[in-house]
PDB file of C-alpha atoms and ligand atoms in Angstrom:
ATOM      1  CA  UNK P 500      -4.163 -23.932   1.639  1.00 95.00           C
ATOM      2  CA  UNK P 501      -5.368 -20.368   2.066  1.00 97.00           C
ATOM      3  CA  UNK P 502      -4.424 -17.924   4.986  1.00 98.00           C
ATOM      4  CA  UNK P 503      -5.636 -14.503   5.597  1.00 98.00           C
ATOM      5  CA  UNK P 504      -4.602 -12.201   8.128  1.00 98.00           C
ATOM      6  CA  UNK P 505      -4.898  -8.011   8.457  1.00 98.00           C
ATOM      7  CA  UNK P 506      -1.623  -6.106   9.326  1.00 98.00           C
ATOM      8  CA  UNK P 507      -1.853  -2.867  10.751  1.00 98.00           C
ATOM      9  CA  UNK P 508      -0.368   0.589  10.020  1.00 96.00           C
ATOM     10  CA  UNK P 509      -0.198   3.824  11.910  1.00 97.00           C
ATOM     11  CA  UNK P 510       0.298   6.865   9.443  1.00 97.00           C
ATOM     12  CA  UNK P 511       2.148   9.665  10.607  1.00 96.00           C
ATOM     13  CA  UNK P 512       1.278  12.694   7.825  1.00 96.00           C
ATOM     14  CA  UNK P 513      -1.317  13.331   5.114  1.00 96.00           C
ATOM     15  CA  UNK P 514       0.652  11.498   2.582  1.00 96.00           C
ATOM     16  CA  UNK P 515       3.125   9.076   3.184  1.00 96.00           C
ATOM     17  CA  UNK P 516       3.705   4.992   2.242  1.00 96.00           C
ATOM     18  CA  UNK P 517       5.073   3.052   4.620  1.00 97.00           C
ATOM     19  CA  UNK P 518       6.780  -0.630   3.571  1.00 98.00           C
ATOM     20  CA  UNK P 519       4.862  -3.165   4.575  1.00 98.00           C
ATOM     21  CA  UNK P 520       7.272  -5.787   2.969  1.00 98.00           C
ATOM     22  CA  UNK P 521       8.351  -7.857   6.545  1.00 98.00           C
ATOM     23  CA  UNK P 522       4.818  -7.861   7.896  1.00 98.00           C
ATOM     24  CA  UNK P 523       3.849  -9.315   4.648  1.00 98.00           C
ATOM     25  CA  UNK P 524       6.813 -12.061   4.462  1.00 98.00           C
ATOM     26  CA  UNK P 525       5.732 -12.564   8.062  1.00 98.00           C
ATOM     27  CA  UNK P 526       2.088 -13.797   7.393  1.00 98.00           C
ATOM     28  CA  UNK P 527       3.577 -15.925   4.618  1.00 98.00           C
ATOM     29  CA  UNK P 528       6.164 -17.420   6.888  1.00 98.00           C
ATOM     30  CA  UNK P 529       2.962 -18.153   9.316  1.00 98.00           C
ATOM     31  CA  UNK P 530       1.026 -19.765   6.528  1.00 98.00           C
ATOM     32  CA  UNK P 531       3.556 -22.665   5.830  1.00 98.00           C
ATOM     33  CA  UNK P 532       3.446 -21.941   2.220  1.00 98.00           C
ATOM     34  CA  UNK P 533       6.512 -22.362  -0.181  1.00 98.00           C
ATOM     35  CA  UNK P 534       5.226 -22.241  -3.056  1.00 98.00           C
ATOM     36  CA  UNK P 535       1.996 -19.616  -3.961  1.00 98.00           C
ATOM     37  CA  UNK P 536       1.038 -16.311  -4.450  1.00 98.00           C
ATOM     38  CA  UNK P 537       0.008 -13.596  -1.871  1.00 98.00           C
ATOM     39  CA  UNK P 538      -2.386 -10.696  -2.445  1.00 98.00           C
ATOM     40  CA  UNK P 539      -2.132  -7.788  -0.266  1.00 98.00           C
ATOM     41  CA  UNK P 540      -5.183  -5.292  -0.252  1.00 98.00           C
ATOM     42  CA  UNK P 541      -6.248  -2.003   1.401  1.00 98.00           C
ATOM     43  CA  UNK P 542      -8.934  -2.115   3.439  1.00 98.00           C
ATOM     44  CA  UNK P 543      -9.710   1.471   2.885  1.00 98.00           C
ATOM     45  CA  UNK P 544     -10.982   4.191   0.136  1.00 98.00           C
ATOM     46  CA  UNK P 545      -8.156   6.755   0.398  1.00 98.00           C
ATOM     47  CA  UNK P 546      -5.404   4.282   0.961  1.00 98.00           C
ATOM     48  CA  UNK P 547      -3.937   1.978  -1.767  1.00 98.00           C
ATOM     49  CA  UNK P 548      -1.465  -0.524  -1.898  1.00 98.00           C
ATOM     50  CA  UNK P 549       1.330  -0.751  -4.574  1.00 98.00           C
ATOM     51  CA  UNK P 550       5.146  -1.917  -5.092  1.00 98.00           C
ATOM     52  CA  UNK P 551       8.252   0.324  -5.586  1.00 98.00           C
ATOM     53  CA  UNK P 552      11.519   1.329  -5.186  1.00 98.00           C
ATOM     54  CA  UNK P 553      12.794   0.497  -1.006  1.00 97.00           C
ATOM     55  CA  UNK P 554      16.400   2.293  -1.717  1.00 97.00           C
ATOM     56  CA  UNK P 555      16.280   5.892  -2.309  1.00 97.00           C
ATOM     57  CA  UNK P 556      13.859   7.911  -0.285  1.00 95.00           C
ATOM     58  CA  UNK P 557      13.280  10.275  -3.142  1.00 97.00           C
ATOM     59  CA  UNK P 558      11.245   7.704  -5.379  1.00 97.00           C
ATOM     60  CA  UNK P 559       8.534   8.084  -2.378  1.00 96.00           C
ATOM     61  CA  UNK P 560       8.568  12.139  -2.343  1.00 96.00           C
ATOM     62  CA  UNK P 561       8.654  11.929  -5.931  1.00 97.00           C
ATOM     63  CA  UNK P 562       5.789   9.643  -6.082  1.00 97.00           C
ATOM     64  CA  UNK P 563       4.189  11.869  -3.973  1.00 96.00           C
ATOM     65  CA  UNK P 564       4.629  14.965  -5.540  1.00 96.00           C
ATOM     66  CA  UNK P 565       3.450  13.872  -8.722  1.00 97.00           C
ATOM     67  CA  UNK P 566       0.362  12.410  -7.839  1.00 96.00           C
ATOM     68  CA  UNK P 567      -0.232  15.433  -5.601  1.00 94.00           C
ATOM     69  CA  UNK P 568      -0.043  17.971  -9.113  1.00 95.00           C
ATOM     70  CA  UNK P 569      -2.368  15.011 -10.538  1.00 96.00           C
ATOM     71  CA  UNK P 570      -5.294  15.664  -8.134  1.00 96.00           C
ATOM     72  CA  UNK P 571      -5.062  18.480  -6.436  1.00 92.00           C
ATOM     73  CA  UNK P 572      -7.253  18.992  -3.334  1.00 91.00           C
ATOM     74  CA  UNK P 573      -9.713  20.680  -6.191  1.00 87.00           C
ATOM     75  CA  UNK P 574     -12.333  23.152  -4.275  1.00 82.00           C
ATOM     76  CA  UNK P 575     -14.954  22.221  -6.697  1.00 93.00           C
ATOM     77  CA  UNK P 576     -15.237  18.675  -5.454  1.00 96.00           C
ATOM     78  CA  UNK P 577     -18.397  17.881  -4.102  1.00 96.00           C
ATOM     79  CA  UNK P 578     -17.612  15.311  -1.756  1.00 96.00           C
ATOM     80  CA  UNK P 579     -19.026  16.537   2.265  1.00 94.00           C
ATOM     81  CA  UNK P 580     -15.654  15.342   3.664  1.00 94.00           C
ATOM     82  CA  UNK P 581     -13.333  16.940   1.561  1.00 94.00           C
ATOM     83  CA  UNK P 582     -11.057  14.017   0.899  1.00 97.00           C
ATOM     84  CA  UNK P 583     -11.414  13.915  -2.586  1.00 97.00           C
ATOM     85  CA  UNK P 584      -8.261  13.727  -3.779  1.00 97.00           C
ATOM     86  CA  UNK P 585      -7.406  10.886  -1.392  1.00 98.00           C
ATOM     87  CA  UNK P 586     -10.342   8.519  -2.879  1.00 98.00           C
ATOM     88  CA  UNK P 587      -9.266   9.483  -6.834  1.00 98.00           C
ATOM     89  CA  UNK P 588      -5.240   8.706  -5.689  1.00 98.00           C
ATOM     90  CA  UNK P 589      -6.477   5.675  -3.786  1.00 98.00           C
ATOM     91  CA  UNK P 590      -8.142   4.549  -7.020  1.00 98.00           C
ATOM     92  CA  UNK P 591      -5.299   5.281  -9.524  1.00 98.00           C
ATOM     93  CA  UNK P 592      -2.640   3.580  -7.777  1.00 98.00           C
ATOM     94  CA  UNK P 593      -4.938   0.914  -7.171  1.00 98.00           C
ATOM     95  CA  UNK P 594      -6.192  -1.344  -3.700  1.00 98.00           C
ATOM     96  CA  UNK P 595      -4.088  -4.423  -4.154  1.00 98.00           C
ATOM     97  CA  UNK P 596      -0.890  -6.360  -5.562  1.00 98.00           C
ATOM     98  CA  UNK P 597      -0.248  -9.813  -6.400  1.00 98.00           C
ATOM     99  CA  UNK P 598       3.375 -11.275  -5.258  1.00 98.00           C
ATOM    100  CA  UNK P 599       4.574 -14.787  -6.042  1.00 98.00           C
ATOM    101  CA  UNK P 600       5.784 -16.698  -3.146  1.00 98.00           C
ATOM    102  CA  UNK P 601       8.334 -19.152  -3.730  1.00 98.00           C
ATOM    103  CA  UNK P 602      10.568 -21.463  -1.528  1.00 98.00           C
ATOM    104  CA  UNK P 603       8.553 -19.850   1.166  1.00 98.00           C
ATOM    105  CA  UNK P 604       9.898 -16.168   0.298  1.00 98.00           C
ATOM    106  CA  UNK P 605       8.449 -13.871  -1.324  1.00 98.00           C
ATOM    107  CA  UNK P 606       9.646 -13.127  -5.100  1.00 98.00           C
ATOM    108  CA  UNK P 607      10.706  -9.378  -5.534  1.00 98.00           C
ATOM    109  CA  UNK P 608      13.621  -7.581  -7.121  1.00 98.00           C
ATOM    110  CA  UNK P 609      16.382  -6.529  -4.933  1.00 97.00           C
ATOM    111  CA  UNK P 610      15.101  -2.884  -5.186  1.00 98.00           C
ATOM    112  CA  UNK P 611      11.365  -3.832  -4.492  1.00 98.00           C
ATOM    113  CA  UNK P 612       9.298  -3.715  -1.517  1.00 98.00           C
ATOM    114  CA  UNK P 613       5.184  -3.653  -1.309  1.00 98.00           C
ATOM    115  CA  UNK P 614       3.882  -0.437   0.228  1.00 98.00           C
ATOM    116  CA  UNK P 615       0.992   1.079   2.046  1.00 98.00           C
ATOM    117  CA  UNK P 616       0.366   4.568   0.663  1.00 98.00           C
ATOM    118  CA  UNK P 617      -1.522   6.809   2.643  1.00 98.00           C
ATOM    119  CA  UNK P 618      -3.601   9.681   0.838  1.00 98.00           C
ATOM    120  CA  UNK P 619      -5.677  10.948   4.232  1.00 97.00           C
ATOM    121  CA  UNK P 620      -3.637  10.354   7.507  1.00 97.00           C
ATOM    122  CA  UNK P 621      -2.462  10.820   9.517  1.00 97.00           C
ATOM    123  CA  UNK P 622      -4.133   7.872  11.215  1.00 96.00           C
ATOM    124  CA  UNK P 623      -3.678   5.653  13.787  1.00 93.00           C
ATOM    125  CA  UNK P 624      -5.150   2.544  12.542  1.00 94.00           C
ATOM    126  CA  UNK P 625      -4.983   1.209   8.916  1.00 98.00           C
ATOM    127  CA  UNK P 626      -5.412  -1.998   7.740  1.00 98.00           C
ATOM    128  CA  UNK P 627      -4.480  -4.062   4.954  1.00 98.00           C
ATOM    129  CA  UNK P 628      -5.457  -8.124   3.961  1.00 98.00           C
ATOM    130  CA  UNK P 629      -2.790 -10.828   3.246  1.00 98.00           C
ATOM    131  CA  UNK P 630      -3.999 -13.402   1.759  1.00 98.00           C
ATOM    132  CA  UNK P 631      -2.236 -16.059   1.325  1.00 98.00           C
ATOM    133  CA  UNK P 632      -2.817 -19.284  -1.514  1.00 98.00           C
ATOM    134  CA  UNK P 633      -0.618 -22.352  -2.028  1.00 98.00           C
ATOM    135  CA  UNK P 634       1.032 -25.273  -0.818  1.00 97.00           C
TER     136      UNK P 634
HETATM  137 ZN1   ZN X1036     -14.274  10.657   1.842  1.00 84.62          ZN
END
């Protein structure tokens, strides 16, 4: 069987992820499935979706940071609404993950939790896809 449902987010800075991990388990746990997969997308250009490190809050301002020295917000970019950056980050972390569902759960390491990364916020009203395949 096959569900899909959107989740929503409401971003509170420029850059931030926020762990999307429950919402996620939730759709599965609404789908039936035990055993699967479940592919969680973005549903925008300067937001991406990606899996990391849930216990210490410095992996996430670390991530940030990083990518921030990466792309800067580079004056020279053409782009009329000067988001830039946000599309290129968007694109290198990349607009969906693939998790394996099993006995209904969904299979991560204890340190792991899927994340919505922001690159433009704040906004009130993201979206991401969960799709979910199996039986
Ligand atoms: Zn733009």
């Amino acid at each position: 069987m096959v569900k899909y449902e959107e989740i929503s987010v409401m971003t509170k800075s420029r850059t931030e992820w926020a762990d999307i991990t429950s919402s996620v388990q939730g759709v599965v746990d609404s789908s039936g499935v035990r055993s699967g997969i479940c592919i969680v997308s973005s549903l925008h250009t300067t937001a991406a979706i990606t899996i990391n490190e849930n216990a210490d809050p410095d992996v996430g301002r670390d991530f940030f940071y990083k990518l921030n020295k990466i792309v800067d917000r580079d004056a020279a970019f053409r782009h009329g609404e000067g988001n830039s950056d946000s599309h290129i980050k968007a694109s290198l972390v990349g607009f969906s993950c693939q998790v394996p569902i099993q006995d209904g759960k969904l299979v991560l390491g204890t340190w792991q939790s899927v994340y919505f990364c922001e690159f433009d916020g704040p906004r009130g009203h993201r979206q991401s896809s969960v799709t979910v395949l199996g039986e």
